[in-house]
mmCIF file of C-alpha atoms in Angstrom:
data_model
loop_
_atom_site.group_PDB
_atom_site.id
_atom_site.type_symbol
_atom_site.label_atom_id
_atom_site.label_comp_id
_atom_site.label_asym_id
_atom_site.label_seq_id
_atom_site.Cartn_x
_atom_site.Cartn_y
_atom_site.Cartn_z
ATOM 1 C CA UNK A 1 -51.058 -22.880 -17.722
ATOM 2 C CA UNK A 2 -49.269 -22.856 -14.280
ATOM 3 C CA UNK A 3 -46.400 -20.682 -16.260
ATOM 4 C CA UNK A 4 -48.539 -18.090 -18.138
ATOM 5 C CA UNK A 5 -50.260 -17.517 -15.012
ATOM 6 C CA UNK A 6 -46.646 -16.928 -12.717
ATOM 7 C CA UNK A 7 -45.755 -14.630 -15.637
ATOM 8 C CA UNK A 8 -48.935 -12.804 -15.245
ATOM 9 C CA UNK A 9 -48.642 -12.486 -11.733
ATOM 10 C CA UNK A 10 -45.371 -11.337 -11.935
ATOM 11 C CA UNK A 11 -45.966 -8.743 -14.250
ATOM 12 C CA UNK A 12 -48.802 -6.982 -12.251
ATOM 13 C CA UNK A 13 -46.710 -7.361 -9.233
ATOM 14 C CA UNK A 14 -43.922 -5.502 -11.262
ATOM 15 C CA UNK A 15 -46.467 -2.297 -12.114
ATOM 16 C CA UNK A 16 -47.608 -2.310 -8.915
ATOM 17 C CA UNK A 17 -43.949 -2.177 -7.440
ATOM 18 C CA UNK A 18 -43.166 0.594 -9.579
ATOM 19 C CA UNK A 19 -46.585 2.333 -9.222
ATOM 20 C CA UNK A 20 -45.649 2.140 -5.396
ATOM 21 C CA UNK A 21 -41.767 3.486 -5.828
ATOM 22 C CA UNK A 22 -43.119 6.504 -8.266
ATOM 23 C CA UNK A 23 -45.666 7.491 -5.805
ATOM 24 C CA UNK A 24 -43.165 7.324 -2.638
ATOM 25 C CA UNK A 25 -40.335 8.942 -4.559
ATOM 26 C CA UNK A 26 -42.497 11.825 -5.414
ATOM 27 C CA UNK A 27 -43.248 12.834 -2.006
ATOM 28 C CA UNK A 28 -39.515 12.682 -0.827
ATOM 29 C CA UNK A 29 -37.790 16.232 -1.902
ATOM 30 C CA UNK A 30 -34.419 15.045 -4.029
ATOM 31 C CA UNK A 31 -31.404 17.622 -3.791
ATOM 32 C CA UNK A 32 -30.419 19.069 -7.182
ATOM 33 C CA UNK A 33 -26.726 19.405 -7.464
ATOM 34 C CA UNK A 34 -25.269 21.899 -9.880
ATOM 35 C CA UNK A 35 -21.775 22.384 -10.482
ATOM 36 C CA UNK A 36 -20.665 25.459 -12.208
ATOM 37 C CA UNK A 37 -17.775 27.679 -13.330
ATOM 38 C CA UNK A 38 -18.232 31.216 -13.322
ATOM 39 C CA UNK A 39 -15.849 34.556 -13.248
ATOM 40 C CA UNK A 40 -14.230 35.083 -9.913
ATOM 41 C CA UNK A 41 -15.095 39.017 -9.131
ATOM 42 C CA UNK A 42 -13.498 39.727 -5.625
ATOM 43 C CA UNK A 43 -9.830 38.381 -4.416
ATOM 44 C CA UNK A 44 -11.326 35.998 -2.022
ATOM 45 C CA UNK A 45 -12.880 34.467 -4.888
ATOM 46 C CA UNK A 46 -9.294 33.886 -6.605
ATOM 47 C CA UNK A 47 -8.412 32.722 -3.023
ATOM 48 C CA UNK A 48 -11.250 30.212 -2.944
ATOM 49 C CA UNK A 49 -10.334 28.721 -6.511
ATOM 50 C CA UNK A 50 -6.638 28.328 -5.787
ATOM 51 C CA UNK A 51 -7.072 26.692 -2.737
ATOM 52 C CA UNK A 52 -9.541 24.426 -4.098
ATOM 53 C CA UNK A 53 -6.680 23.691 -7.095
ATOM 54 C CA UNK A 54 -4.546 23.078 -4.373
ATOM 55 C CA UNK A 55 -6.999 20.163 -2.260
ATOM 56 C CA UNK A 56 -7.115 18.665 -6.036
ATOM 57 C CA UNK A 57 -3.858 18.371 -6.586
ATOM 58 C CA UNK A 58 -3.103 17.129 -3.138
ATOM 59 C CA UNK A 59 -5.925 14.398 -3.191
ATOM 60 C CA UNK A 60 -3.882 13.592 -7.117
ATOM 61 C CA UNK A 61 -1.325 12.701 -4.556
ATOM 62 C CA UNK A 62 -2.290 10.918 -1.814
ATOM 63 C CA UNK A 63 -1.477 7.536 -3.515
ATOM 64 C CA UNK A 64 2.335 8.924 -3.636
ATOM 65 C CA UNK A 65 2.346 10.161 0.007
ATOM 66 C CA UNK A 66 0.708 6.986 1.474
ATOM 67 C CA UNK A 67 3.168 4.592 0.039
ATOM 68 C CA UNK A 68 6.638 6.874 -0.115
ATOM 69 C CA UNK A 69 6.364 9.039 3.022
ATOM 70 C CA UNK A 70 5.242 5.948 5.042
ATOM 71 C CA UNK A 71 5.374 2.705 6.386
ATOM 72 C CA UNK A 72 3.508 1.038 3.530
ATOM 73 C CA UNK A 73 6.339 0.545 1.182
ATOM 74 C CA UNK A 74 8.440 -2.113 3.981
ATOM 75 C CA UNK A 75 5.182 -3.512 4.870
ATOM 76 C CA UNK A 76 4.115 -4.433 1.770
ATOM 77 C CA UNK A 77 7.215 -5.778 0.048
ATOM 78 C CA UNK A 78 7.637 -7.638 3.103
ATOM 79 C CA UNK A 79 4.478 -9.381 3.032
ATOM 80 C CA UNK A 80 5.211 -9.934 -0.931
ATOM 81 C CA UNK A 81 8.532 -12.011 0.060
ATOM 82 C CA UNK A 82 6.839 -13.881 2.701
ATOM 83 C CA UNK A 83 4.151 -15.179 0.023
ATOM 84 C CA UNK A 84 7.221 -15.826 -2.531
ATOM 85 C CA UNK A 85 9.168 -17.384 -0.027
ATOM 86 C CA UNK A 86 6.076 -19.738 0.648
ATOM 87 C CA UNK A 87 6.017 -20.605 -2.872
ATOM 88 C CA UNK A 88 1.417 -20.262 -2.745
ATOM 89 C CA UNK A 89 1.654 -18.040 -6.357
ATOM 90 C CA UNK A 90 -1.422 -16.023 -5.894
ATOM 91 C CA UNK A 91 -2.465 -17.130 -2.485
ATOM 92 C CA UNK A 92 -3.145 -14.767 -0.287
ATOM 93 C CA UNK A 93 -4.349 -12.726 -3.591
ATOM 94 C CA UNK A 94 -2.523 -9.047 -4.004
ATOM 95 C CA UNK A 95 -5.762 -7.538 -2.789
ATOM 96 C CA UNK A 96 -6.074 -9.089 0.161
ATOM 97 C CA UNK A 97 -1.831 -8.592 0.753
ATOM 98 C CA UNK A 98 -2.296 -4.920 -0.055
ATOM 99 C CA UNK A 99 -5.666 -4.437 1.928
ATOM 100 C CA UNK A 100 -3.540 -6.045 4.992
ATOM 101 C CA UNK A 101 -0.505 -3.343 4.735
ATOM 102 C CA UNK A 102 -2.293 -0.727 4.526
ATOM 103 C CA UNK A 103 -4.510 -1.354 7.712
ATOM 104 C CA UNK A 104 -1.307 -2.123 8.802
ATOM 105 C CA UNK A 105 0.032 1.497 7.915
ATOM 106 C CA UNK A 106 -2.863 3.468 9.546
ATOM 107 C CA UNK A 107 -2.172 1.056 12.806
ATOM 108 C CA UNK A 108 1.657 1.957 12.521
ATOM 109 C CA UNK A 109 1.226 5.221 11.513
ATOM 110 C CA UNK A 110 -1.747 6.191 13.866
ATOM 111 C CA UNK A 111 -0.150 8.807 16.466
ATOM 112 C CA UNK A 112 1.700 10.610 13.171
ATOM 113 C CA UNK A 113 -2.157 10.880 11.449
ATOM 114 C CA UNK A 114 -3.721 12.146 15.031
ATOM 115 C CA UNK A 115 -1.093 14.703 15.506
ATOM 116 C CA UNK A 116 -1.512 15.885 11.833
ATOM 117 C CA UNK A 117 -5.360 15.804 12.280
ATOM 118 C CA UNK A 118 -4.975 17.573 15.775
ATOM 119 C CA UNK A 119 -2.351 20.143 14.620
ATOM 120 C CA UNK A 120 -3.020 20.827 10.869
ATOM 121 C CA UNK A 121 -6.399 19.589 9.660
ATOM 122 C CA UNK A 122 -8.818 20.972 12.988
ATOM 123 C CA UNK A 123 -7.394 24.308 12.841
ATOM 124 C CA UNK A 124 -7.253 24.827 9.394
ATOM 125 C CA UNK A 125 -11.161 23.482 9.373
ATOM 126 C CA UNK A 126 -11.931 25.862 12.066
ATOM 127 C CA UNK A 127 -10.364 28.825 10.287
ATOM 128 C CA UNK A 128 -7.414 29.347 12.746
ATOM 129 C CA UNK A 129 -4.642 28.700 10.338
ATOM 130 C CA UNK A 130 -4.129 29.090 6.731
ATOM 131 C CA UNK A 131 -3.354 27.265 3.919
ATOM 132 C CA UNK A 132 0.517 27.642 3.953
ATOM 133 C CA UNK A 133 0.569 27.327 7.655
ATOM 134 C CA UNK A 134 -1.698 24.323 7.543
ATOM 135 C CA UNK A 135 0.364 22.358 5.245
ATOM 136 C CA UNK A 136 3.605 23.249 7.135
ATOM 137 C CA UNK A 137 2.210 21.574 9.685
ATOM 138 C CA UNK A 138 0.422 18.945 8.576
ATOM 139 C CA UNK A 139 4.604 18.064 7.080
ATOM 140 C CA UNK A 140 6.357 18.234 10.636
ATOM 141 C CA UNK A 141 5.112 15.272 11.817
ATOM 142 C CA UNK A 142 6.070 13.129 8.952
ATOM 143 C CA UNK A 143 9.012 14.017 9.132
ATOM 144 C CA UNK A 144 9.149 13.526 12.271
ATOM 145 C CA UNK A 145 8.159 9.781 11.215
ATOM 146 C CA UNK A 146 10.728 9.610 8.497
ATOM 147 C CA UNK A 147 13.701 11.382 10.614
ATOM 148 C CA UNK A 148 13.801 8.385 13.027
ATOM 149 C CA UNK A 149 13.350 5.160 10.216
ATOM 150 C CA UNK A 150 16.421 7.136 7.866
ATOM 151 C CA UNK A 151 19.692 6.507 7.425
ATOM 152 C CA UNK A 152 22.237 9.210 7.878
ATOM 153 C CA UNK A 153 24.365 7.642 5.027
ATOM 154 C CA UNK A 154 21.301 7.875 2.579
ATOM 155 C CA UNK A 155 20.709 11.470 4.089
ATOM 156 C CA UNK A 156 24.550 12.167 2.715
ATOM 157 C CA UNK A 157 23.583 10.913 -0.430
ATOM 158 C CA UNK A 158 20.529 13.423 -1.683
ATOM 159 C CA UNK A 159 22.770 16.239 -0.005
ATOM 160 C CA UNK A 160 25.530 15.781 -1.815
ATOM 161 C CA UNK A 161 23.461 15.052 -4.908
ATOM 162 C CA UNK A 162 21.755 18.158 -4.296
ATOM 163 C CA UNK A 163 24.318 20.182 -3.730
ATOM 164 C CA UNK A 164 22.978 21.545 -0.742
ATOM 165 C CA UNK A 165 25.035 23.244 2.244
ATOM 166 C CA UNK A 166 25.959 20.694 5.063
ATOM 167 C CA UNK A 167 22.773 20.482 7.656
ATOM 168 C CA UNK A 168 23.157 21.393 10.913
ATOM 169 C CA UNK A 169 20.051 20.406 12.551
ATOM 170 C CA UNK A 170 16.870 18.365 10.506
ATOM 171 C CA UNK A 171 15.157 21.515 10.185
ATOM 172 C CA UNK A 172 17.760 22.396 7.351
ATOM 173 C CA UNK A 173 17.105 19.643 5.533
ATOM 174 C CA UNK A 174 14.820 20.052 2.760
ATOM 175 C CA UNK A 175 11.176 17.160 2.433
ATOM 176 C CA UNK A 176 12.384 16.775 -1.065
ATOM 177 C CA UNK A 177 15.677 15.421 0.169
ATOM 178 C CA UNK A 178 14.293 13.668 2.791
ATOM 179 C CA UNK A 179 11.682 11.886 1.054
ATOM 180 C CA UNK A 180 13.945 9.592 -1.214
ATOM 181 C CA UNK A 181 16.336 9.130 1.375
ATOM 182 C CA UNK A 182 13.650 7.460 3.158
ATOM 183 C CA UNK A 183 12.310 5.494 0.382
ATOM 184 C CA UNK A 184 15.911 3.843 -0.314
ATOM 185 C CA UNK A 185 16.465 3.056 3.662
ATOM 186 C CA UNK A 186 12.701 1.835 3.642
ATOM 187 C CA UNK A 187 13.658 -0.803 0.664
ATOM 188 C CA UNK A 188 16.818 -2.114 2.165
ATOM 189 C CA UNK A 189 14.889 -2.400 5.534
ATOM 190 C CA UNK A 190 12.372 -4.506 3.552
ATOM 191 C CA UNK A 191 14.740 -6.485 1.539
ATOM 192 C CA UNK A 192 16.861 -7.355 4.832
ATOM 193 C CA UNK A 193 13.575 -8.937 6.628
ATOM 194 C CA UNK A 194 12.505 -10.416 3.493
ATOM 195 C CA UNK A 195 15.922 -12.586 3.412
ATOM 196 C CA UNK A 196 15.770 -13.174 6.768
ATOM 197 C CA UNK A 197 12.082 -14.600 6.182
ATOM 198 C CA UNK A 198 13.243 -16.376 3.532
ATOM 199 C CA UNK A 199 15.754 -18.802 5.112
ATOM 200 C CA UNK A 200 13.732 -20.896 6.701
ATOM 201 C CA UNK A 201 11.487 -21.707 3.573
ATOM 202 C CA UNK A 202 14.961 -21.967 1.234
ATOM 203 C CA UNK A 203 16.070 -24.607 4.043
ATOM 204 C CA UNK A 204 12.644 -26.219 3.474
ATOM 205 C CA UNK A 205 13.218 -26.291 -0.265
ATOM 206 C CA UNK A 206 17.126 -27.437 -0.200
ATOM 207 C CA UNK A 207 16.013 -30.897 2.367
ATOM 208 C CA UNK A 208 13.188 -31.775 0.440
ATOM 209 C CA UNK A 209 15.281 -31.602 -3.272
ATOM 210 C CA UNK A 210 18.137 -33.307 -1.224
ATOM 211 C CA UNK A 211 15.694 -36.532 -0.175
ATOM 212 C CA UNK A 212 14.113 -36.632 -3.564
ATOM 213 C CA UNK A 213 17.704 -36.685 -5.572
ATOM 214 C CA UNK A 214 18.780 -39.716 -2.787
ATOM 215 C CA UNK A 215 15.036 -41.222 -3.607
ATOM 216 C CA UNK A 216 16.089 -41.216 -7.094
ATOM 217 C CA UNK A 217 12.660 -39.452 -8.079
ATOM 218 C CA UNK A 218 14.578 -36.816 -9.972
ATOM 219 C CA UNK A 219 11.163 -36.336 -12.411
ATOM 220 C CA UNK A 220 9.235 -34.987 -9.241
ATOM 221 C CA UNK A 221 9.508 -31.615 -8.651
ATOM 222 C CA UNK A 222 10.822 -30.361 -5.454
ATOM 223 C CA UNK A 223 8.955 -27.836 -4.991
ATOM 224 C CA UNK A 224 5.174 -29.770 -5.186
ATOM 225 C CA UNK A 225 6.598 -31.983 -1.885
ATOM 226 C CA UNK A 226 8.225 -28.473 -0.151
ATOM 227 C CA UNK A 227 5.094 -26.909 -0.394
ATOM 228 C CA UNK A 228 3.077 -28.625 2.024
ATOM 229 C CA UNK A 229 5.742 -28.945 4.853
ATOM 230 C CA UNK A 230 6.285 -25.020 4.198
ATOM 231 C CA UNK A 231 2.721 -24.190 4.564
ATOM 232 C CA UNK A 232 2.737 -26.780 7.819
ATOM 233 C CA UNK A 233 5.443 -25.004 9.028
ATOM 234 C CA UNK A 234 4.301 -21.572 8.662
ATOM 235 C CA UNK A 235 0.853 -22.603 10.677
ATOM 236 C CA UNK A 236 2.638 -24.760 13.201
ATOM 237 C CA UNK A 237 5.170 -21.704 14.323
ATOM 238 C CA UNK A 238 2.230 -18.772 14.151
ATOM 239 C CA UNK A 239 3.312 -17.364 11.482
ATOM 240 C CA UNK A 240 1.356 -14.917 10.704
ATOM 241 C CA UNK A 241 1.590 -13.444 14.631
ATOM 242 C CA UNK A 242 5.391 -13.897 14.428
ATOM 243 C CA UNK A 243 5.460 -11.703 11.050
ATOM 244 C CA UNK A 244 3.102 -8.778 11.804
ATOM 245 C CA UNK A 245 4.148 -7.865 15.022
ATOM 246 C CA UNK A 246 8.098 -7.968 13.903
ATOM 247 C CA UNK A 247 7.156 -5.389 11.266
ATOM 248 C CA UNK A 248 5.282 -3.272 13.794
ATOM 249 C CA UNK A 249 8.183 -3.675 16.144
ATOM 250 C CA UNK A 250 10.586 -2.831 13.091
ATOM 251 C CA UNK A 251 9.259 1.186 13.178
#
């Protein structure tokens, strides 16, 4: 009896809920969005759709800029041989690794996005520049960014791969040169403070196999006893502190 009547109760409570949200939801005006294709009959209108083609195609490639014409791709490969080199498999998990590099990248990268927003984006907003101008400048920054982590050797490289004139000055070198010139110098960066990060761990590992083979206990693998003393190790020296603000300091 007690259950028929909760499912009773229930049910006129559920009718008079949705008496209560059809009665308040017609007296609140909804927007009606309408999206539509139609013939473009002056030149501004052609102006309007290419431009809009263009913000597309940019926003296609945001994912490309934010990890190759920044300081995402050290950061996170970085952070991906620190968890190796700890030996904790999926812990932290790759969301929470990438989540961490890139608030890392917007803190690293934060004066390059306010001059691009101040320079670029507000004018072109506002109408002052236009869509050629806008995107030259919204560029001169980053490179900017990416002239002072690159390599001159790697520079040499794309030139000469290029076939391009010898540079004089950075301004006659091309973004599509100096994009993967960066992303090469970027990797080695990443791979040199990953080793270096490494060490201590592999030092870790070698002890700990060492005292098990003169234990005898050659059935116990080393790497179940390492993994404690790593983890210890990484809390007792800060490790996380120690880590973060050597890869800030790195750009």
């Amino acid at each position: 009896m007690k259950v028929r009547l909760s499912r009773v109760t229930g049910l006129i409570s559920f009718f008079f809920l949705s008496a209560a949200i059809r009665s308040w939801a017609a007296d609140i005006p909804f927007p009606a969005i309408r999206v539509g294709v139609d013939q473009a009959k002056t030149p501004q209108d052609v102006a309007m759709s290419l431009q809009i083609l263009l913000v597309l195609t940019v926003l296609s490639l945001a994912p490309a800029i934010l990890i190759m014409m920044t300081s995402f791709t050290r950061i996170v490969i970085i952070l991906s041989f620190l968890r190796q080199g700890l030996g904790t498999q999926q812990t932290p998990p790759n969301q929470v690794l990438v989540g961490l590099a890139l608030f890392l990248t917007f803190f690293t990268m934060q004066p390059t996005f306010e001059r691009i927003d101040k320079e670029a984006l507000i004018p072109y907003l506002s109408g002052k520049l236009g869509t050629s101008e806008a995107f030259q400048k919204a560029q001169d920054p980053l490179r900017e960014f990416m002239f002072k982590q690159v390599r001159e050797k790697d520079l040499a490289l794309f030139v000469a791969l290029s076939k391009s004139s010898r540079p004089r000055t950075p301004a006659d070198i091309s973004t599509w040169v100096l994009i993967p010139a960066f992303v090469i110098g970027e990797l080695k960066k990443s791979f040199e403070m990953g080793f270096i990060i490494f060490i201590p761990f592999l030092i870790v590992d070698m002890v700990t196999a060492s005292v098990l083979m003169s234990m005898g206990m050659l059935m116990l693998p080393p790497v179940l006893i390492s993994l404690p003393f790593k983890i210890l190790l990484f809390i007792m020296v800060d490790g996380w502190n120690l880590v973060v603000r050597s890869i800030a300091l790195s750009f």
